[in-house]
Amino acid sequence: MNYTPVKSFLKHTALLLGSALFASSLIAAEPDGALSKAPTANAPLPEIVGEEVAVITQAPNVPPPVTRTHATKVIVTLEVKEVVRRLADGVEYLFWTFGGEVPGNFIRIREGDFVEFHLNNHPSSKMPHNIDLHAVTGPGGGAASSFSAPGHSSQFSFRALNPGLYVYHCATAPVGMHVGNGMYGMILVEPKEGLAKVDKEYYVMQSEVYTTGKFGAEGLQTFDQDKAIDERPPYIVPFALGWRSRSRYE
């Protein structure tokens, strides 16, 4: 499969920002997890103690920090929904989402956790979807195990081996269309030592929307494959900041 048309979609700027007085604690995420580190060869996995349901949030909110000092089983459930949302004044767009909004829900776990992941595709969806979490060590980040037709669900499990802040996205073909329609989000694997305390954390992702109409063209807009391949987005949108939009190329 040719992934060239996808490269622009994975250039999202993703920030988990916490400010303490005039100082800031900033984590910038790259698609492969800028904070990740390789586990020690042959290191034993930590014992799993207990079980909990993950707290997931919509931008700009972030789940609370992990305070436990042990690995546990974490149950994560995401629902795919295809929804119409306001893109700009007089402009709507049919987004494909993880959790009903763009970007998708923020997931927060701890290094060493055993994650039981459930992906539900809402019955109203028109398309099948899956999920590729870049925090997953293994082929496709769970994509092959999570393919879900409308009205169906899938389940897979993984160990959170590498701490870092990672992108996740839909990997159903054509990948560029699914990602360009809003199917992306963030997963944070906290290091077992924890993160420095801050006053406030925010979840912000900036993305590009490739609409058939020009910037400001009113009505319901759909995805334009040619503009995506040429990397000419009519909209560059910090979705978590009130859906404000601006044109870059038109």
PDB file of C-alpha atoms in Angstrom:
ATOM      1  CA  MET A   1       0.000   0.000   0.000  1.00  0.00           C
ATOM      2  CA  ASN A   2       1.273   3.490  -0.859  1.00  0.00           C
ATOM      3  CA  TYR A   3       1.277   5.630   2.280  1.00  0.00           C
ATOM      4  CA  THR A   4       2.547   8.814   0.588  1.00  0.00           C
ATOM      5  CA  PRO A   5      -0.844  10.586   0.723  1.00  0.00           C
ATOM      6  CA  VAL A   6      -0.950   9.939   4.461  1.00  0.00           C
ATOM      7  CA  LYS A   7       2.225  11.770   5.436  1.00  0.00           C
ATOM      8  CA  SER A   8       0.603  15.172   5.795  1.00  0.00           C
ATOM      9  CA  PHE A   9      -2.155  13.882   8.053  1.00  0.00           C
ATOM     10  CA  LEU A  10       0.354  12.569  10.587  1.00  0.00           C
ATOM     11  CA  LYS A  11       2.026  15.962  10.976  1.00  0.00           C
ATOM     12  CA  HIS A  12      -0.464  16.941  13.662  1.00  0.00           C
ATOM     13  CA  THR A  13       0.921  19.166  16.350  1.00  0.00           C
ATOM     14  CA  ALA A  14       0.075  17.496  19.635  1.00  0.00           C
ATOM     15  CA  LEU A  15       0.758  19.159  22.966  1.00  0.00           C
ATOM     16  CA  LEU A  16       0.186  18.100  26.545  1.00  0.00           C
ATOM     17  CA  LEU A  17       0.835  21.381  28.309  1.00  0.00           C
ATOM     18  CA  GLY A  18       1.029  22.082  32.015  1.00  0.00           C
ATOM     19  CA  SER A  19       2.014  25.451  33.412  1.00  0.00           C
ATOM     20  CA  ALA A  20       3.433  25.996  36.874  1.00  0.00           C
ATOM     21  CA  LEU A  21       3.545  29.742  37.653  1.00  0.00           C
ATOM     22  CA  PHE A  22       5.607  31.117  34.736  1.00  0.00           C
ATOM     23  CA  ALA A  23       7.279  27.790  34.010  1.00  0.00           C
ATOM     24  CA  SER A  24       5.899  25.131  31.713  1.00  0.00           C
ATOM     25  CA  SER A  25       6.241  21.408  31.454  1.00  0.00           C
ATOM     26  CA  LEU A  26       5.909  20.529  27.776  1.00  0.00           C
ATOM     27  CA  ILE A  27       5.738  17.197  25.999  1.00  0.00           C
ATOM     28  CA  ALA A  28       5.796  17.342  22.196  1.00  0.00           C
ATOM     29  CA  ALA A  29       4.703  14.153  20.465  1.00  0.00           C
ATOM     30  CA  GLU A  30       6.041  12.753  17.244  1.00  0.00           C
ATOM     31  CA  PRO A  31       4.191   9.923  15.475  1.00  0.00           C
ATOM     32  CA  ASP A  32       6.631   7.336  16.822  1.00  0.00           C
ATOM     33  CA  GLY A  33       6.606   8.619  20.402  1.00  0.00           C
ATOM     34  CA  ALA A  34       9.339  11.136  21.132  1.00  0.00           C
ATOM     35  CA  LEU A  35       9.619  10.127  24.781  1.00  0.00           C
ATOM     36  CA  SER A  36       9.758   6.395  24.239  1.00  0.00           C
ATOM     37  CA  LYS A  37      12.724   4.358  25.374  1.00  0.00           C
ATOM     38  CA  ALA A  38      13.548   0.771  24.653  1.00  0.00           C
ATOM     39  CA  PRO A  39      12.935  -1.653  27.523  1.00  0.00           C
ATOM     40  CA  THR A  40      15.915  -3.465  28.975  1.00  0.00           C
ATOM     41  CA  ALA A  41      16.560  -6.709  27.132  1.00  0.00           C
ATOM     42  CA  ASN A  42      14.968  -9.691  28.858  1.00  0.00           C
ATOM     43  CA  ALA A  43      13.696  -7.472  31.680  1.00  0.00           C
ATOM     44  CA  PRO A  44      10.813  -9.171  33.541  1.00  0.00           C
ATOM     45  CA  LEU A  45       7.395  -7.615  33.123  1.00  0.00           C
ATOM     46  CA  PRO A  46       5.877  -6.135  36.288  1.00  0.00           C
ATOM     47  CA  GLU A  47       3.161  -8.064  38.076  1.00  0.00           C
ATOM     48  CA  ILE A  48      -0.383  -6.981  37.264  1.00  0.00           C
ATOM     49  CA  VAL A  49      -2.266  -5.963  40.396  1.00  0.00           C
ATOM     50  CA  GLY A  50      -5.988  -5.272  40.245  1.00  0.00           C
ATOM     51  CA  GLU A  51      -8.113  -3.817  37.479  1.00  0.00           C
ATOM     52  CA  GLU A  52      -9.556  -0.418  36.582  1.00  0.00           C
ATOM     53  CA  VAL A  53     -11.583   1.280  33.850  1.00  0.00           C
ATOM     54  CA  ALA A  54      -9.663   4.008  32.061  1.00  0.00           C
ATOM     55  CA  VAL A  55     -10.804   7.603  32.432  1.00  0.00           C
ATOM     56  CA  ILE A  56     -10.828   9.090  28.913  1.00  0.00           C
ATOM     57  CA  THR A  57     -11.464  12.733  28.083  1.00  0.00           C
ATOM     58  CA  GLN A  58     -12.253  15.043  25.198  1.00  0.00           C
ATOM     59  CA  ALA A  59      -9.961  17.925  24.292  1.00  0.00           C
ATOM     60  CA  PRO A  60      -8.876  20.196  25.832  1.00  0.00           C
ATOM     61  CA  ASN A  61      -9.223  18.111  29.002  1.00  0.00           C
ATOM     62  CA  VAL A  62      -6.697  15.510  30.133  1.00  0.00           C
ATOM     63  CA  PRO A  63      -7.359  12.520  32.420  1.00  0.00           C
ATOM     64  CA  PRO A  64      -5.899  12.863  35.916  1.00  0.00           C
ATOM     65  CA  PRO A  65      -2.302  11.747  36.468  1.00  0.00           C
ATOM     66  CA  VAL A  66      -1.664   8.116  37.350  1.00  0.00           C
ATOM     67  CA  THR A  67      -0.936   8.001  41.087  1.00  0.00           C
ATOM     68  CA  ARG A  68      -0.588   4.262  41.638  1.00  0.00           C
ATOM     69  CA  THR A  69       2.896   2.762  41.877  1.00  0.00           C
ATOM     70  CA  HIS A  70       2.098  -0.619  40.339  1.00  0.00           C
ATOM     71  CA  ALA A  71       0.991  -1.974  36.973  1.00  0.00           C
ATOM     72  CA  THR A  72      -2.650  -2.960  36.610  1.00  0.00           C
ATOM     73  CA  LYS A  73      -5.167  -4.166  34.058  1.00  0.00           C
ATOM     74  CA  VAL A  74      -6.759  -1.155  32.372  1.00  0.00           C
ATOM     75  CA  ILE A  75      -9.968  -1.482  30.367  1.00  0.00           C
ATOM     76  CA  VAL A  76     -10.235   1.107  27.580  1.00  0.00           C
ATOM     77  CA  THR A  77     -13.396   1.518  25.514  1.00  0.00           C
ATOM     78  CA  LEU A  78     -13.665   3.808  22.483  1.00  0.00           C
ATOM     79  CA  GLU A  79     -16.694   4.251  20.252  1.00  0.00           C
ATOM     80  CA  VAL A  80     -16.406   5.289  16.633  1.00  0.00           C
ATOM     81  CA  LYS A  81     -19.070   7.746  15.492  1.00  0.00           C
ATOM     82  CA  GLU A  82     -19.577   9.492  12.163  1.00  0.00           C
ATOM     83  CA  VAL A  83     -20.996  12.903  13.044  1.00  0.00           C
ATOM     84  CA  VAL A  84     -21.662  16.286  11.440  1.00  0.00           C
ATOM     85  CA  ARG A  85     -19.894  19.126  13.244  1.00  0.00           C
ATOM     86  CA  ARG A  86     -19.461  22.848  12.623  1.00  0.00           C
ATOM     87  CA  LEU A  87     -16.162  23.607  10.896  1.00  0.00           C
ATOM     88  CA  ALA A  88     -16.608  27.380  10.429  1.00  0.00           C
ATOM     89  CA  ASP A  89     -19.468  29.882  10.247  1.00  0.00           C
ATOM     90  CA  GLY A  90     -21.991  28.374   7.845  1.00  0.00           C
ATOM     91  CA  VAL A  91     -19.724  25.398   7.140  1.00  0.00           C
ATOM     92  CA  GLU A  92     -20.320  21.837   8.345  1.00  0.00           C
ATOM     93  CA  TYR A  93     -18.282  18.686   7.843  1.00  0.00           C
ATOM     94  CA  LEU A  94     -19.020  14.983   8.245  1.00  0.00           C
ATOM     95  CA  PHE A  95     -16.277  13.889  10.634  1.00  0.00           C
ATOM     96  CA  TRP A  96     -15.345  10.299  11.408  1.00  0.00           C
ATOM     97  CA  THR A  97     -14.405  10.291  15.086  1.00  0.00           C
ATOM     98  CA  PHE A  98     -13.163   8.343  18.072  1.00  0.00           C
ATOM     99  CA  GLY A  99     -15.642   9.341  20.751  1.00  0.00           C
ATOM    100  CA  GLY A 100     -17.823  11.793  18.840  1.00  0.00           C
ATOM    101  CA  GLU A 101     -15.352  14.696  18.676  1.00  0.00           C
ATOM    102  CA  VAL A 102     -12.108  15.665  16.944  1.00  0.00           C
ATOM    103  CA  PRO A 103      -9.483  14.923  18.111  1.00  0.00           C
ATOM    104  CA  GLY A 104     -10.387  11.569  19.635  1.00  0.00           C
ATOM    105  CA  ASN A 105     -10.504  10.828  23.347  1.00  0.00           C
ATOM    106  CA  PHE A 106      -7.287  11.198  25.317  1.00  0.00           C
ATOM    107  CA  ILE A 107      -6.123   7.921  26.880  1.00  0.00           C
ATOM    108  CA  ARG A 108      -3.759   7.826  29.872  1.00  0.00           C
ATOM    109  CA  ILE A 109      -2.104   4.685  31.214  1.00  0.00           C
ATOM    110  CA  ARG A 110       1.119   3.699  32.996  1.00  0.00           C
ATOM    111  CA  GLU A 111       4.237   1.914  31.807  1.00  0.00           C
ATOM    112  CA  GLY A 112       3.809  -1.817  32.401  1.00  0.00           C
ATOM    113  CA  ASP A 113       0.000  -1.772  32.376  1.00  0.00           C
ATOM    114  CA  PHE A 114      -1.925  -4.586  30.697  1.00  0.00           C
ATOM    115  CA  VAL A 115      -4.530  -2.904  28.493  1.00  0.00           C
ATOM    116  CA  GLU A 116      -7.760  -4.582  27.394  1.00  0.00           C
ATOM    117  CA  PHE A 117      -8.943  -2.444  24.492  1.00  0.00           C
ATOM    118  CA  HIS A 118     -12.524  -2.392  23.172  1.00  0.00           C
ATOM    119  CA  LEU A 119     -13.420  -0.609  19.940  1.00  0.00           C
ATOM    120  CA  ASN A 120     -17.122  -0.180  19.179  1.00  0.00           C
ATOM    121  CA  ASN A 121     -18.321   1.042  15.777  1.00  0.00           C
ATOM    122  CA  HIS A 122     -21.697   2.765  16.200  1.00  0.00           C
ATOM    123  CA  PRO A 123     -24.587   1.204  14.237  1.00  0.00           C
ATOM    124  CA  SER A 124     -25.192   4.521  12.439  1.00  0.00           C
ATOM    125  CA  SER A 125     -21.713   4.461  10.859  1.00  0.00           C
ATOM    126  CA  LYS A 126     -21.466   3.900   7.118  1.00  0.00           C
ATOM    127  CA  MET A 127     -17.869   2.675   7.091  1.00  0.00           C
ATOM    128  CA  PRO A 128     -15.784   0.008   8.860  1.00  0.00           C
ATOM    129  CA  HIS A 129     -12.998   1.343  11.071  1.00  0.00           C
ATOM    130  CA  ASN A 130     -10.103   0.174  13.241  1.00  0.00           C
ATOM    131  CA  ILE A 131      -7.358   1.717  15.381  1.00  0.00           C
ATOM    132  CA  ASP A 132      -3.564   1.845  15.214  1.00  0.00           C
ATOM    133  CA  LEU A 133      -2.088   2.957  18.543  1.00  0.00           C
ATOM    134  CA  HIS A 134       1.566   3.899  18.172  1.00  0.00           C
ATOM    135  CA  ALA A 135       2.013   3.004  21.837  1.00  0.00           C
ATOM    136  CA  VAL A 136       1.414  -0.664  21.007  1.00  0.00           C
ATOM    137  CA  THR A 137       4.470  -2.824  20.400  1.00  0.00           C
ATOM    138  CA  GLY A 138       3.403  -5.127  17.584  1.00  0.00           C
ATOM    139  CA  PRO A 139       2.262  -5.182  13.955  1.00  0.00           C
ATOM    140  CA  GLY A 140      -0.083  -2.368  13.072  1.00  0.00           C
ATOM    141  CA  GLY A 141      -0.545  -1.155  16.630  1.00  0.00           C
ATOM    142  CA  GLY A 142      -3.683  -3.274  17.010  1.00  0.00           C
ATOM    143  CA  ALA A 143      -5.144  -2.397  13.600  1.00  0.00           C
ATOM    144  CA  ALA A 144      -5.424  -5.993  12.384  1.00  0.00           C
ATOM    145  CA  SER A 145      -7.226  -7.024  15.576  1.00  0.00           C
ATOM    146  CA  SER A 146      -9.646  -4.102  15.790  1.00  0.00           C
ATOM    147  CA  PHE A 147     -11.311  -3.985  12.362  1.00  0.00           C
ATOM    148  CA  SER A 148     -14.990  -3.342  13.141  1.00  0.00           C
ATOM    149  CA  ALA A 149     -17.937  -3.082  10.759  1.00  0.00           C
ATOM    150  CA  PRO A 150     -20.808  -0.708  11.607  1.00  0.00           C
ATOM    151  CA  GLY A 151     -22.705  -2.006  14.630  1.00  0.00           C
ATOM    152  CA  HIS A 152     -19.887  -4.369  15.594  1.00  0.00           C
ATOM    153  CA  SER A 153     -17.163  -4.385  18.230  1.00  0.00           C
ATOM    154  CA  SER A 154     -13.643  -5.746  18.555  1.00  0.00           C
ATOM    155  CA  GLN A 155     -11.264  -6.440  21.416  1.00  0.00           C
ATOM    156  CA  PHE A 156      -7.506  -6.900  21.769  1.00  0.00           C
ATOM    157  CA  SER A 157      -4.921  -6.607  24.540  1.00  0.00           C
ATOM    158  CA  PHE A 158      -1.390  -5.269  24.849  1.00  0.00           C
ATOM    159  CA  ARG A 159       1.301  -4.394  27.374  1.00  0.00           C
ATOM    160  CA  ALA A 160       2.357  -0.753  27.613  1.00  0.00           C
ATOM    161  CA  LEU A 161       6.099  -1.345  27.295  1.00  0.00           C
ATOM    162  CA  ASN A 162       7.434   2.079  26.320  1.00  0.00           C
ATOM    163  CA  PRO A 163       6.599   5.370  28.073  1.00  0.00           C
ATOM    164  CA  GLY A 164       5.791   8.317  25.855  1.00  0.00           C
ATOM    165  CA  LEU A 165       3.098  10.428  24.242  1.00  0.00           C
ATOM    166  CA  TYR A 166       1.810   8.749  21.087  1.00  0.00           C
ATOM    167  CA  VAL A 167      -0.569   9.351  18.206  1.00  0.00           C
ATOM    168  CA  TYR A 168      -3.323   6.871  17.460  1.00  0.00           C
ATOM    169  CA  HIS A 169      -5.380   6.835  14.256  1.00  0.00           C
ATOM    170  CA  CYS A 170      -7.621   4.720  12.068  1.00  0.00           C
ATOM    171  CA  ALA A 171      -5.694   2.453   9.709  1.00  0.00           C
ATOM    172  CA  THR A 172      -8.542   1.242   7.516  1.00  0.00           C
ATOM    173  CA  ALA A 173      -7.922   1.777   3.798  1.00  0.00           C
ATOM    174  CA  PRO A 174      -7.808   4.350   2.407  1.00  0.00           C
ATOM    175  CA  VAL A 175      -5.899   5.443   5.507  1.00  0.00           C
ATOM    176  CA  GLY A 176      -5.509   9.039   4.373  1.00  0.00           C
ATOM    177  CA  MET A 177      -9.253   9.512   4.056  1.00  0.00           C
ATOM    178  CA  HIS A 178      -9.983   8.056   7.501  1.00  0.00           C
ATOM    179  CA  VAL A 179      -7.297  10.160   9.187  1.00  0.00           C
ATOM    180  CA  GLY A 180      -8.229  13.241   7.179  1.00  0.00           C
ATOM    181  CA  ASN A 181     -11.837  12.896   8.288  1.00  0.00           C
ATOM    182  CA  GLY A 182     -10.828  13.183  11.943  1.00  0.00           C
ATOM    183  CA  MET A 183      -9.834   9.703  13.117  1.00  0.00           C
ATOM    184  CA  TYR A 184      -6.864  10.468  15.349  1.00  0.00           C
ATOM    185  CA  GLY A 185      -6.057  11.175  18.976  1.00  0.00           C
ATOM    186  CA  MET A 186      -3.416  10.749  21.678  1.00  0.00           C
ATOM    187  CA  ILE A 187      -2.417   8.103  24.199  1.00  0.00           C
ATOM    188  CA  LEU A 188      -0.018   8.871  27.039  1.00  0.00           C
ATOM    189  CA  VAL A 189       1.985   6.076  28.652  1.00  0.00           C
ATOM    190  CA  GLU A 190       3.323   7.595  31.851  1.00  0.00           C
ATOM    191  CA  PRO A 191       6.771   6.388  32.927  1.00  0.00           C
ATOM    192  CA  LYS A 192       6.676   4.197  36.021  1.00  0.00           C
ATOM    193  CA  GLU A 193       8.454   6.986  37.914  1.00  0.00           C
ATOM    194  CA  GLY A 194       5.590   9.352  37.074  1.00  0.00           C
ATOM    195  CA  LEU A 195       5.666  12.875  35.630  1.00  0.00           C
ATOM    196  CA  ALA A 196       6.510  16.183  37.289  1.00  0.00           C
ATOM    197  CA  LYS A 197       3.540  17.893  38.924  1.00  0.00           C
ATOM    198  CA  VAL A 198       2.093  20.921  37.136  1.00  0.00           C
ATOM    199  CA  ASP A 199      -0.824  23.297  37.723  1.00  0.00           C
ATOM    200  CA  LYS A 200      -2.835  22.373  34.643  1.00  0.00           C
ATOM    201  CA  GLU A 201      -2.599  20.034  31.662  1.00  0.00           C
ATOM    202  CA  TYR A 202      -4.229  20.612  28.271  1.00  0.00           C
ATOM    203  CA  TYR A 203      -4.888  18.372  25.289  1.00  0.00           C
ATOM    204  CA  VAL A 204      -4.513  20.189  21.954  1.00  0.00           C
ATOM    205  CA  MET A 205      -4.111  18.789  18.445  1.00  0.00           C
ATOM    206  CA  GLN A 206      -3.821  20.918  15.323  1.00  0.00           C
ATOM    207  CA  SER A 207      -4.897  19.374  12.050  1.00  0.00           C
ATOM    208  CA  GLU A 208      -5.745  20.012   8.425  1.00  0.00           C
ATOM    209  CA  VAL A 209      -9.189  19.556   6.845  1.00  0.00           C
ATOM    210  CA  TYR A 210      -9.384  18.912   3.112  1.00  0.00           C
ATOM    211  CA  THR A 211     -12.810  20.086   1.988  1.00  0.00           C
ATOM    212  CA  THR A 212     -14.266  19.890  -1.511  1.00  0.00           C
ATOM    213  CA  GLY A 213     -15.212  23.561  -1.320  1.00  0.00           C
ATOM    214  CA  LYS A 214     -12.865  26.488  -0.900  1.00  0.00           C
ATOM    215  CA  PHE A 215     -12.282  28.138   2.453  1.00  0.00           C
ATOM    216  CA  GLY A 216     -15.569  29.624   3.631  1.00  0.00           C
ATOM    217  CA  ALA A 217     -17.767  27.811   1.118  1.00  0.00           C
ATOM    218  CA  GLU A 218     -21.015  27.241   2.993  1.00  0.00           C
ATOM    219  CA  GLY A 219     -22.911  24.013   3.442  1.00  0.00           C
ATOM    220  CA  LEU A 220     -21.950  20.446   4.243  1.00  0.00           C
ATOM    221  CA  GLN A 221     -18.422  19.720   3.035  1.00  0.00           C
ATOM    222  CA  THR A 222     -16.818  16.358   2.291  1.00  0.00           C
ATOM    223  CA  PHE A 223     -13.271  15.059   1.940  1.00  0.00           C
ATOM    224  CA  ASP A 224     -11.258  16.019  -1.169  1.00  0.00           C
ATOM    225  CA  GLN A 225      -8.687  13.346  -2.033  1.00  0.00           C
ATOM    226  CA  ASP A 226      -6.855  15.486  -4.633  1.00  0.00           C
ATOM    227  CA  LYS A 227      -6.262  18.328  -2.172  1.00  0.00           C
ATOM    228  CA  ALA A 228      -5.043  15.804   0.390  1.00  0.00           C
ATOM    229  CA  ILE A 229      -2.523  14.267  -2.013  1.00  0.00           C
ATOM    230  CA  ASP A 230      -1.315  17.750  -2.983  1.00  0.00           C
ATOM    231  CA  GLU A 231      -1.269  18.799   0.702  1.00  0.00           C
ATOM    232  CA  ARG A 232      -3.502  21.847   0.081  1.00  0.00           C
ATOM    233  CA  PRO A 233      -5.814  22.048   3.120  1.00  0.00           C
ATOM    234  CA  PRO A 234      -8.470  24.774   2.991  1.00  0.00           C
ATOM    235  CA  TYR A 235      -8.588  24.613   6.797  1.00  0.00           C
ATOM    236  CA  ILE A 236      -5.937  24.357   9.500  1.00  0.00           C
ATOM    237  CA  VAL A 237      -7.825  23.915  12.725  1.00  0.00           C
ATOM    238  CA  PRO A 238      -6.874  23.764  16.416  1.00  0.00           C
ATOM    239  CA  PHE A 239     -10.021  21.808  17.189  1.00  0.00           C
ATOM    240  CA  ALA A 240      -9.716  21.957  20.934  1.00  0.00           C
ATOM    241  CA  LEU A 241      -9.650  25.747  20.929  1.00  0.00           C
ATOM    242  CA  GLY A 242     -13.242  26.492  20.026  1.00  0.00           C
ATOM    243  CA  TRP A 243     -13.175  25.213  16.436  1.00  0.00           C
ATOM    244  CA  ARG A 244     -11.521  28.406  15.163  1.00  0.00           C
ATOM    245  CA  SER A 245     -10.292  27.930  11.622  1.00  0.00           C
ATOM    246  CA  ARG A 246      -8.086  29.642   9.106  1.00  0.00           C
ATOM    247  CA  SER A 247      -7.115  29.088   5.504  1.00  0.00           C
ATOM    248  CA  ARG A 248      -3.576  28.234   4.532  1.00  0.00           C
ATOM    249  CA  TYR A 249      -3.646  27.655   0.797  1.00  0.00           C
ATOM    250  CA  GLU A 250      -6.885  29.203  -0.450  1.00  0.00           C
TER     251      GLU A 250
END
